[in-house]
mmCIF file of C-alpha atoms in Angstrom:
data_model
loop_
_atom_site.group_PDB
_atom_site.id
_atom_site.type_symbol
_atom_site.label_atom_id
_atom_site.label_comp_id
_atom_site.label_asym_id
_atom_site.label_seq_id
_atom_site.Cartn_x
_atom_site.Cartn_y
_atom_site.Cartn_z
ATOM 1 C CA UNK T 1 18.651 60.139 76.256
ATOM 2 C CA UNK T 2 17.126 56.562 77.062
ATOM 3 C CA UNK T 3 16.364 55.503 80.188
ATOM 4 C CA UNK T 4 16.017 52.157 81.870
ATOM 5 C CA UNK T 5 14.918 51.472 85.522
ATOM 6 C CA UNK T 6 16.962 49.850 88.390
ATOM 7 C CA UNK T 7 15.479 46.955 90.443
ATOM 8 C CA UNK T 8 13.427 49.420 92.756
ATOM 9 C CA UNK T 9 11.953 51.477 89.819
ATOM 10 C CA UNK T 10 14.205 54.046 89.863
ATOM 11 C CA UNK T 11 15.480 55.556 86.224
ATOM 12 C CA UNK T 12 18.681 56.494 85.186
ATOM 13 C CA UNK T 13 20.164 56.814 82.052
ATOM 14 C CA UNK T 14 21.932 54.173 79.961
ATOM 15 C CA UNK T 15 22.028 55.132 76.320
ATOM 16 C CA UNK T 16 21.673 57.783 73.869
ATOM 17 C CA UNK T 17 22.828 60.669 71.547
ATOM 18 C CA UNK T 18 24.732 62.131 74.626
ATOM 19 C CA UNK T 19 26.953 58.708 75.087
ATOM 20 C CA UNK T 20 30.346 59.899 74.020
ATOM 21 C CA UNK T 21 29.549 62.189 76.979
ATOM 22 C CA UNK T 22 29.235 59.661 79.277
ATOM 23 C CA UNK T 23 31.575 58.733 81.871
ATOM 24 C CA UNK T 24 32.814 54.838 81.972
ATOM 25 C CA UNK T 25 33.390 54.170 86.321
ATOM 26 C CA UNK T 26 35.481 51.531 87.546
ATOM 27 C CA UNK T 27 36.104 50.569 91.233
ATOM 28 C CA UNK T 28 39.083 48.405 92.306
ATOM 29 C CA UNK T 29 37.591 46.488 95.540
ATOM 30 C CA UNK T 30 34.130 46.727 96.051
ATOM 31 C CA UNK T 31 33.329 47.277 100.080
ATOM 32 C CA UNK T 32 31.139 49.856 101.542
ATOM 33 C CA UNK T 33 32.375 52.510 100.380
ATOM 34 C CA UNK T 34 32.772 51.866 96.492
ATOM 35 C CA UNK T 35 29.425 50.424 96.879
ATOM 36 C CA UNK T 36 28.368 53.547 98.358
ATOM 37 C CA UNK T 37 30.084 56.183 96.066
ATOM 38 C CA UNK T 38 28.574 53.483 93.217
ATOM 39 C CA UNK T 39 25.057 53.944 94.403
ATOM 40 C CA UNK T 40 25.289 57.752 94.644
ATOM 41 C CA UNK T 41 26.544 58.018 90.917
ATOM 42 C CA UNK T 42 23.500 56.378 89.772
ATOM 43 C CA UNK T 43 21.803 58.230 91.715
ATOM 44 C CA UNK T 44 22.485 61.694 90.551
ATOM 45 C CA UNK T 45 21.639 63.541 87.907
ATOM 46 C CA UNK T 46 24.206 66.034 87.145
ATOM 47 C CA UNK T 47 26.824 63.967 85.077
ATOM 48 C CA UNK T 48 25.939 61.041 83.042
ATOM 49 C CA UNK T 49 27.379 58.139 83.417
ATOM 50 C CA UNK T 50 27.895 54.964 80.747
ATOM 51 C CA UNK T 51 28.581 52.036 82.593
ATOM 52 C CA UNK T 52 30.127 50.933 86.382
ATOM 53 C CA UNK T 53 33.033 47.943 86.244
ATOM 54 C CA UNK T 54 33.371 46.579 89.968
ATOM 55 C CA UNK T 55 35.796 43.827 91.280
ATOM 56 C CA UNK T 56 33.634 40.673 92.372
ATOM 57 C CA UNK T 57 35.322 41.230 95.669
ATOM 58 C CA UNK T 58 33.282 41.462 98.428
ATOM 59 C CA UNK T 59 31.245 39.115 96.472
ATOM 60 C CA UNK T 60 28.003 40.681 98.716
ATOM 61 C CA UNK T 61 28.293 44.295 97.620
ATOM 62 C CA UNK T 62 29.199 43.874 93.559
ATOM 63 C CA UNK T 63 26.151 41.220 93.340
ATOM 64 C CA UNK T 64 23.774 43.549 94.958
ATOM 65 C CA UNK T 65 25.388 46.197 92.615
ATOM 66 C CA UNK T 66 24.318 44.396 89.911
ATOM 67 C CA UNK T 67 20.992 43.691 91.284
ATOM 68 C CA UNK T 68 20.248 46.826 91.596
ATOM 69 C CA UNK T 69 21.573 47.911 88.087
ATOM 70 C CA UNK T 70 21.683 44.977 85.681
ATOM 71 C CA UNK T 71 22.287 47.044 82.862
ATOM 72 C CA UNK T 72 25.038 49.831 84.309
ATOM 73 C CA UNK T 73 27.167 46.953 85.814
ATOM 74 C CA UNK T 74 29.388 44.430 85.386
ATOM 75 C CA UNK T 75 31.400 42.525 88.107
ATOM 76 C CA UNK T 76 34.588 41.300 87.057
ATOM 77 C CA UNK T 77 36.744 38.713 87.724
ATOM 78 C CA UNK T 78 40.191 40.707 86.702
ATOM 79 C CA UNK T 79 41.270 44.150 87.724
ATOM 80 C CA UNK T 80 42.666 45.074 84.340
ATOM 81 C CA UNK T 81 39.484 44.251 82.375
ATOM 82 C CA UNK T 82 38.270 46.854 84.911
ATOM 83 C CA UNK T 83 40.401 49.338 83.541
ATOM 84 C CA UNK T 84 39.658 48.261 79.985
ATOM 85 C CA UNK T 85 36.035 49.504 80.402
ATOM 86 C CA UNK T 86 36.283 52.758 82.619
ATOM 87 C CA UNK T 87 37.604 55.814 82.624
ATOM 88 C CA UNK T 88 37.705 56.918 86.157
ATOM 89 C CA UNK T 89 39.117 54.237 88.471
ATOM 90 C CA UNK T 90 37.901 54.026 92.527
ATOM 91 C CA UNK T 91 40.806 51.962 93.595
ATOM 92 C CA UNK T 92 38.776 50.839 97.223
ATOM 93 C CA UNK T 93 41.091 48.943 98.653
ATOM 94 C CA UNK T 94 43.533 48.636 102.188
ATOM 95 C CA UNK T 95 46.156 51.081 102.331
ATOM 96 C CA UNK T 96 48.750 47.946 102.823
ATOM 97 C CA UNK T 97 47.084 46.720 99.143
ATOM 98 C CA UNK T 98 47.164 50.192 97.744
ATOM 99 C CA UNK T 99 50.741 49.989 96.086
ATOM 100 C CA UNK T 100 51.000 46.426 95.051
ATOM 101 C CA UNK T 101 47.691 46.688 93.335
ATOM 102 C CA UNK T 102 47.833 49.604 91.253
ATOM 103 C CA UNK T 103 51.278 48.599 90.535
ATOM 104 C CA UNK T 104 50.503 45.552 89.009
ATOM 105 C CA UNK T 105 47.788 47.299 86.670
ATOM 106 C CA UNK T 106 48.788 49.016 82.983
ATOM 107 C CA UNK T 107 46.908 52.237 83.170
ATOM 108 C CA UNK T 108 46.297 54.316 80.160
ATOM 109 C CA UNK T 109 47.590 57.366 80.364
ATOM 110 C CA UNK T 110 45.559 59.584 77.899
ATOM 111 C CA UNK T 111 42.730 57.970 78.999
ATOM 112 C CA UNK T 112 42.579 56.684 83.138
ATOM 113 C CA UNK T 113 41.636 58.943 86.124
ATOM 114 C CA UNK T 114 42.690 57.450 89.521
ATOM 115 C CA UNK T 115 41.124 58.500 92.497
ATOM 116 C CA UNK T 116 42.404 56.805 95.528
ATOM 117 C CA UNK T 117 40.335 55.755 98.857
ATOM 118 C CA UNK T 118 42.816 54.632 100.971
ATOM 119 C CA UNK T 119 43.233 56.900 103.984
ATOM 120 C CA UNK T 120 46.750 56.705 104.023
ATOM 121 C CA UNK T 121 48.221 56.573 100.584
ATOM 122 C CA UNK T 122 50.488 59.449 99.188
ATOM 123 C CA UNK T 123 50.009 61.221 95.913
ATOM 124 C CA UNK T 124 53.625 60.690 94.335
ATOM 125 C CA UNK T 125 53.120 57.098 95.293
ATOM 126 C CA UNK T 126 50.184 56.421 93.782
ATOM 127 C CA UNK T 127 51.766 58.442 90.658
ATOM 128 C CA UNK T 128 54.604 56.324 90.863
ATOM 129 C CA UNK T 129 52.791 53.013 90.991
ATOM 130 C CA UNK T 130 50.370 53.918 88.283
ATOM 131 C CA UNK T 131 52.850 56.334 86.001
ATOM 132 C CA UNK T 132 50.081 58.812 85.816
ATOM 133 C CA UNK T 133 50.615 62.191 85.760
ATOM 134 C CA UNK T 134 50.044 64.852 88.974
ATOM 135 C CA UNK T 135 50.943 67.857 86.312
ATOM 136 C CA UNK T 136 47.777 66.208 83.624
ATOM 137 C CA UNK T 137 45.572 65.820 87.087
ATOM 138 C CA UNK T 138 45.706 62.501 86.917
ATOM 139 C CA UNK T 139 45.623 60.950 89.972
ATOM 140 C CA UNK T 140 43.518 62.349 93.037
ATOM 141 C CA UNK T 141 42.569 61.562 97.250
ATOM 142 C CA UNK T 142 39.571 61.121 98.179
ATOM 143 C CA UNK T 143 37.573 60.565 101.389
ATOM 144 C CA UNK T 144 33.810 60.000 102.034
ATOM 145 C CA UNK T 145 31.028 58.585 104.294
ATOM 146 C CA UNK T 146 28.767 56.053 103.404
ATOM 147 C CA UNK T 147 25.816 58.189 102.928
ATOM 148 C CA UNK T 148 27.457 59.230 99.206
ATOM 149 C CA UNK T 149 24.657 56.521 98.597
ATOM 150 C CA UNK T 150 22.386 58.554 99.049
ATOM 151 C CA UNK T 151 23.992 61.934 97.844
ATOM 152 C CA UNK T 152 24.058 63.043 101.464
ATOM 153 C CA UNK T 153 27.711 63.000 101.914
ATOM 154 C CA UNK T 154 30.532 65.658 101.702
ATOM 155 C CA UNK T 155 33.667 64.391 99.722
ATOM 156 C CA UNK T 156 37.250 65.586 100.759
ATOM 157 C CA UNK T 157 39.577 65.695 97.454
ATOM 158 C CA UNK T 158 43.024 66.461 96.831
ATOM 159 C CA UNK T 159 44.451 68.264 94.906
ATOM 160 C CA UNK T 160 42.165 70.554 93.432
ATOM 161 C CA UNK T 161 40.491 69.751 90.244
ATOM 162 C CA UNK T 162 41.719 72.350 86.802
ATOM 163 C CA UNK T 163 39.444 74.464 86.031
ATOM 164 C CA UNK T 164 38.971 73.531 82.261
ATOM 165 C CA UNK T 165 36.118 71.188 81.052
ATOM 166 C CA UNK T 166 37.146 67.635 82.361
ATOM 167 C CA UNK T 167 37.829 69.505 85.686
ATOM 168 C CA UNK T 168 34.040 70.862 85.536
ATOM 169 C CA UNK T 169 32.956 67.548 85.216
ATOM 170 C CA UNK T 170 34.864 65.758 87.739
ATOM 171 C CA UNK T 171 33.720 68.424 89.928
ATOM 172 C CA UNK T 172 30.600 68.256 89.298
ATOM 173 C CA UNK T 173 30.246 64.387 89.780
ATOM 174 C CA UNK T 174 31.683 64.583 93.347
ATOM 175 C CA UNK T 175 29.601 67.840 94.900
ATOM 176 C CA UNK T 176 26.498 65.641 92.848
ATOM 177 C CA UNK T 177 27.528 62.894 96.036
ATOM 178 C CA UNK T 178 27.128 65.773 98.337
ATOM 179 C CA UNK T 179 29.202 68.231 98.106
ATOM 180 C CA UNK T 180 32.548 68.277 97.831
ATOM 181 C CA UNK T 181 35.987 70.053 99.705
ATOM 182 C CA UNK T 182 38.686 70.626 97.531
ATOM 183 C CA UNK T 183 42.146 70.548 99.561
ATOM 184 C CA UNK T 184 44.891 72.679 98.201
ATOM 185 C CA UNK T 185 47.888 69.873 99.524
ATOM 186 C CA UNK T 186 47.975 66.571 101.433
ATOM 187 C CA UNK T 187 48.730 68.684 104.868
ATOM 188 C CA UNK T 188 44.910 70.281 104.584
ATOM 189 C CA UNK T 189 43.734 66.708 103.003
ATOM 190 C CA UNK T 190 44.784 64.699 106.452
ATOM 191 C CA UNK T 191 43.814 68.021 109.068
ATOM 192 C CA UNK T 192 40.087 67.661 106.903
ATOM 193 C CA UNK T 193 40.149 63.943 107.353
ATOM 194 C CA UNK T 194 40.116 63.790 111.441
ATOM 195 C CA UNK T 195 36.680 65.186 111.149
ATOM 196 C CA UNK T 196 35.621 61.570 109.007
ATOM 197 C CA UNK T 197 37.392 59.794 111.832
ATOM 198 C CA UNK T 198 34.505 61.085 114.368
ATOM 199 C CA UNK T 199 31.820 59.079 112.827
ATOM 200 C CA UNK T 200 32.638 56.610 115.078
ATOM 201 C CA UNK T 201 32.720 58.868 118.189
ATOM 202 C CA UNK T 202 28.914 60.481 116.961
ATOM 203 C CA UNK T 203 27.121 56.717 116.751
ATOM 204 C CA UNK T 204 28.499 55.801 120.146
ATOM 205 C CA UNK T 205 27.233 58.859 121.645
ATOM 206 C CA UNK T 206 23.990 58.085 120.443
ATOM 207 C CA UNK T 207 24.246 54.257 121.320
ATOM 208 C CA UNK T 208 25.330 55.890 124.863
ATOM 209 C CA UNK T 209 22.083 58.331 124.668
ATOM 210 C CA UNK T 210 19.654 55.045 123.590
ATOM 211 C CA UNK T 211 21.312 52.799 126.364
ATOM 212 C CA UNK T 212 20.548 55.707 129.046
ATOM 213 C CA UNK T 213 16.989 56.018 128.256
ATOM 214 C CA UNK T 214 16.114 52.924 128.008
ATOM 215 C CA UNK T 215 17.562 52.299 131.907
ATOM 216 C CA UNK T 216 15.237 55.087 132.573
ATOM 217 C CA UNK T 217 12.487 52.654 131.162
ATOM 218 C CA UNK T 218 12.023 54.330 127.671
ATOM 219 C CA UNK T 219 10.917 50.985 124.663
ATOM 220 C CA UNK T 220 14.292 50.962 123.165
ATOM 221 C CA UNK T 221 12.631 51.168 119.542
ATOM 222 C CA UNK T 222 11.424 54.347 121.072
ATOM 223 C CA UNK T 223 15.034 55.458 121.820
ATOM 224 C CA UNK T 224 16.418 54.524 119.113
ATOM 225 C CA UNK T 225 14.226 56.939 116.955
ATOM 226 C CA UNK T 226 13.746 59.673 119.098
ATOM 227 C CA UNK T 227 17.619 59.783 119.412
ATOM 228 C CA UNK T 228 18.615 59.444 115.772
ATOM 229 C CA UNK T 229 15.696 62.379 114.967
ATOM 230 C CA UNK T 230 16.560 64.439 117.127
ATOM 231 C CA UNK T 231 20.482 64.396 116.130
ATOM 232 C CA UNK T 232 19.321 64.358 112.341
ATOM 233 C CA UNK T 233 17.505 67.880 113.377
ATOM 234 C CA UNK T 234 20.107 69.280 115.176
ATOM 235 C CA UNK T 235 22.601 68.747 112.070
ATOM 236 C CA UNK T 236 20.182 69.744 109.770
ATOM 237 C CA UNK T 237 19.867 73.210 111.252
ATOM 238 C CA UNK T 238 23.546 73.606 111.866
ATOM 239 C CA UNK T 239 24.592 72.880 108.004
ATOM 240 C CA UNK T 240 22.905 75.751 107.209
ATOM 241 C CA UNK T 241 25.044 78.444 105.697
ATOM 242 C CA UNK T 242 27.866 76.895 107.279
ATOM 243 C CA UNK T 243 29.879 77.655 104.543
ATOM 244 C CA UNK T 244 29.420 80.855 103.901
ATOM 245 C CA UNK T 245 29.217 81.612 107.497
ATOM 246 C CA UNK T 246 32.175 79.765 109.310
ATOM 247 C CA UNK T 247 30.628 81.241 113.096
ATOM 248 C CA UNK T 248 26.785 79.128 112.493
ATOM 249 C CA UNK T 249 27.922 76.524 115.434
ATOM 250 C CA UNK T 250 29.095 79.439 117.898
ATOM 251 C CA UNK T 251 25.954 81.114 116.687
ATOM 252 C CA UNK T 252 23.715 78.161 117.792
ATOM 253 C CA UNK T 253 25.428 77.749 121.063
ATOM 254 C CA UNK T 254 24.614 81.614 121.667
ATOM 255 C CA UNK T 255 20.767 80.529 121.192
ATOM 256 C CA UNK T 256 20.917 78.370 123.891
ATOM 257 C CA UNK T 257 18.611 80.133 127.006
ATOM 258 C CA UNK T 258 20.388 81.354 129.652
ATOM 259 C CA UNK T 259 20.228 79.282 132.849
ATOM 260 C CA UNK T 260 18.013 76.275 130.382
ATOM 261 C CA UNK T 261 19.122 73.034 130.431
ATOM 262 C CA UNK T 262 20.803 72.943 126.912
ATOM 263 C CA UNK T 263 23.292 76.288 128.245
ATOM 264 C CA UNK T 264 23.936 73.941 131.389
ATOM 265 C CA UNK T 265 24.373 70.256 130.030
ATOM 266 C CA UNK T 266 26.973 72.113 127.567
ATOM 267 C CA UNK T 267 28.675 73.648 130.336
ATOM 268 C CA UNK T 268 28.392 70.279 132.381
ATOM 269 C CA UNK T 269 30.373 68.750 129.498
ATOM 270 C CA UNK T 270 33.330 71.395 129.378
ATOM 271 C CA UNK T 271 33.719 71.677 133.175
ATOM 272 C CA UNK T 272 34.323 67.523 132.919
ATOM 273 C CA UNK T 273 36.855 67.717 130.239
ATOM 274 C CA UNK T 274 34.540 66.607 127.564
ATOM 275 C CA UNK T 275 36.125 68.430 124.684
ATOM 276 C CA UNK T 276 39.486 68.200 125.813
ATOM 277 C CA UNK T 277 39.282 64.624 125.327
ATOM 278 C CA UNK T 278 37.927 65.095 122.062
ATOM 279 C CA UNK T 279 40.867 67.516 121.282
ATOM 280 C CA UNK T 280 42.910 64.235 122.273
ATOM 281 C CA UNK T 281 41.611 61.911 120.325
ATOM 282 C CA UNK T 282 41.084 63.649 117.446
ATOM 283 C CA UNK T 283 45.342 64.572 117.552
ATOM 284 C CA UNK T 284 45.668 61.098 118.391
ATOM 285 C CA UNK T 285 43.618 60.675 114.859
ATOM 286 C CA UNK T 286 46.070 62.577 112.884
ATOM 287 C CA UNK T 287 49.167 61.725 114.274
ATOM 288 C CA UNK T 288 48.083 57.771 112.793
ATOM 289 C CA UNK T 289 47.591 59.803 109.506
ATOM 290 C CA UNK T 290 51.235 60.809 109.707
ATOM 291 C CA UNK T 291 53.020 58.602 110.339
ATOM 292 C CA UNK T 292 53.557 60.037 114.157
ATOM 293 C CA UNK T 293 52.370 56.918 116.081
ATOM 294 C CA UNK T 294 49.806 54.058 116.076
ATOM 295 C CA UNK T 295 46.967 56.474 117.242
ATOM 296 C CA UNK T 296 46.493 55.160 120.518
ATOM 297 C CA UNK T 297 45.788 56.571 123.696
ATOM 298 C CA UNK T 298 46.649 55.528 127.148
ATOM 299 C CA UNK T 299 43.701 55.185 129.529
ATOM 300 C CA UNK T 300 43.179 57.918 131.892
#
């Protein structure tokens, strides 16, 4: 297969006796995250893909895009011409948008893959606004982080992908991001997605750790490292065999030396409430998913 380079030197394919192979991508908006899923695809290695169609909008992330890949993308002006040149479609845009835009586009229906990034869109609707097909897996949830740029990032999907040969591949283009969860119905989909809601919560517990050493007179630049090192570390060693063993955290935790300071800062956490708050936000998190109430808390 030929190769060409992106702007920073890095190959990935273009071309070659494999391109009926090939997946054609298309993203519908063009923020963060279809930047960042876009990034990841040309990043990995395990499904080739042809070319990426992006919407010009935000105008920031599809020219940098096509920086980056001059001869994988093309930023378009008109959602349907998106469609015209892909096969999977990202539609990346606000869950108000969600149904008024795919509605308005003519997918092809022995052709088009949607895979929808809205938090809070349904299945049937999307179905219903695309007239794609749930029973020909057709149309598909999904949920990531930003670091699918990087292929660091584990993607929640619903529903599950067939197992036949287009299901292979579609699987193996999201766990290439990753890794990837695949949720049996939207009640497992939303339940999964609280956990992408504590992002936030994580980076302002670190911002809170930086702010606190530096008061003890730490250089913040020195803070600022130490802290995100030290929580890279501690995630790195608790991903491992998570899977196949579901007890690693409670493991960990049983590490901890009696009487030390990690046992005691832990237990100086729970005796204040810590993870009951947690517990509260994170309900608070999937009530907003559905449809129970805004997601807001009242101040204690």
């Amino acid at each position: 297969m030929m190769s060409t380079s992106n702007s920073d030197g890095r190959a990935y394919d273009t071309a070659g006796p494999e391109k009926d192979n090939m997946l054609d991508i298309g993203f519908i908006g063009c923020g963060v995250i279809a930047s960042s899923i876009a990034k990841g695809l040309m990043m990995q290695n395990d499904v080739s893909i042809g070319t990426i169609s992006v919407s010009r909008r935000s105008e920031s992330k599809s020219s940098e895009l096509k920086h980056l890949f001059p001869d994988a993308v093309t930023v378009c002006d008109d959602n349907q011409h998106i469609l015209d040149n892909a096969d999977l479609i990202f539609v990346c845009v606000l869950p108000q948008q969600m149904e008024s835009v795919v509605g308005a586009l003519q997918f092809d229906k022995d052709r088009h893959i949607l895979v929808s990034l809205s938090s809070t869109s349904k299945l049937m609707d999307l179905m219903n606004a695309s007239c794609l097909s749930l029973e020909r897996n057709q149309v598909y949830r999904m949920i990531c982080l930003p670091a699918v740029a990087t292929c660091e990032a584990t993607c929640l999907l619903v529903p599950k992908v067939p197992s036949n040969s287009d299901g292979k591949r579609l699987r193996d283009l999201f766990d290439a991001l990753g890794g990837c969860v695949e949720c049996k119905d939207e009640d497992i989909m939303n339940k999964m997605m609280v956990t992408t809601a504590m992002m936030g919560p994580i980076y302002g517990i670190m911002r809170n750790n930086r702010e606190w050493l530096v008061k003890q007179g730490v250089p913040a630049g020195d803070a600022s490292y130490f802290v995100a090192r030290q929580y890279m570390s501690m995630v790195k060693d608790a991903q491992v065999d998570a899977r196949e063993n579901p007890m690693r955290f409670d493991e960990l935790i049983e590490e901890q030396t009696p009487g030390g300071l990690n046992e005691q800062a832990l237990r100086n956490l729970q005796l204040q409430g810590v993870f009951d708050m947690y517990d509260n936000a994170m309900d608070a998190v999937l009530n907003r998913l559905e449809g129970r109430s805004d997601g807001s808390l009242n101040r204690k």
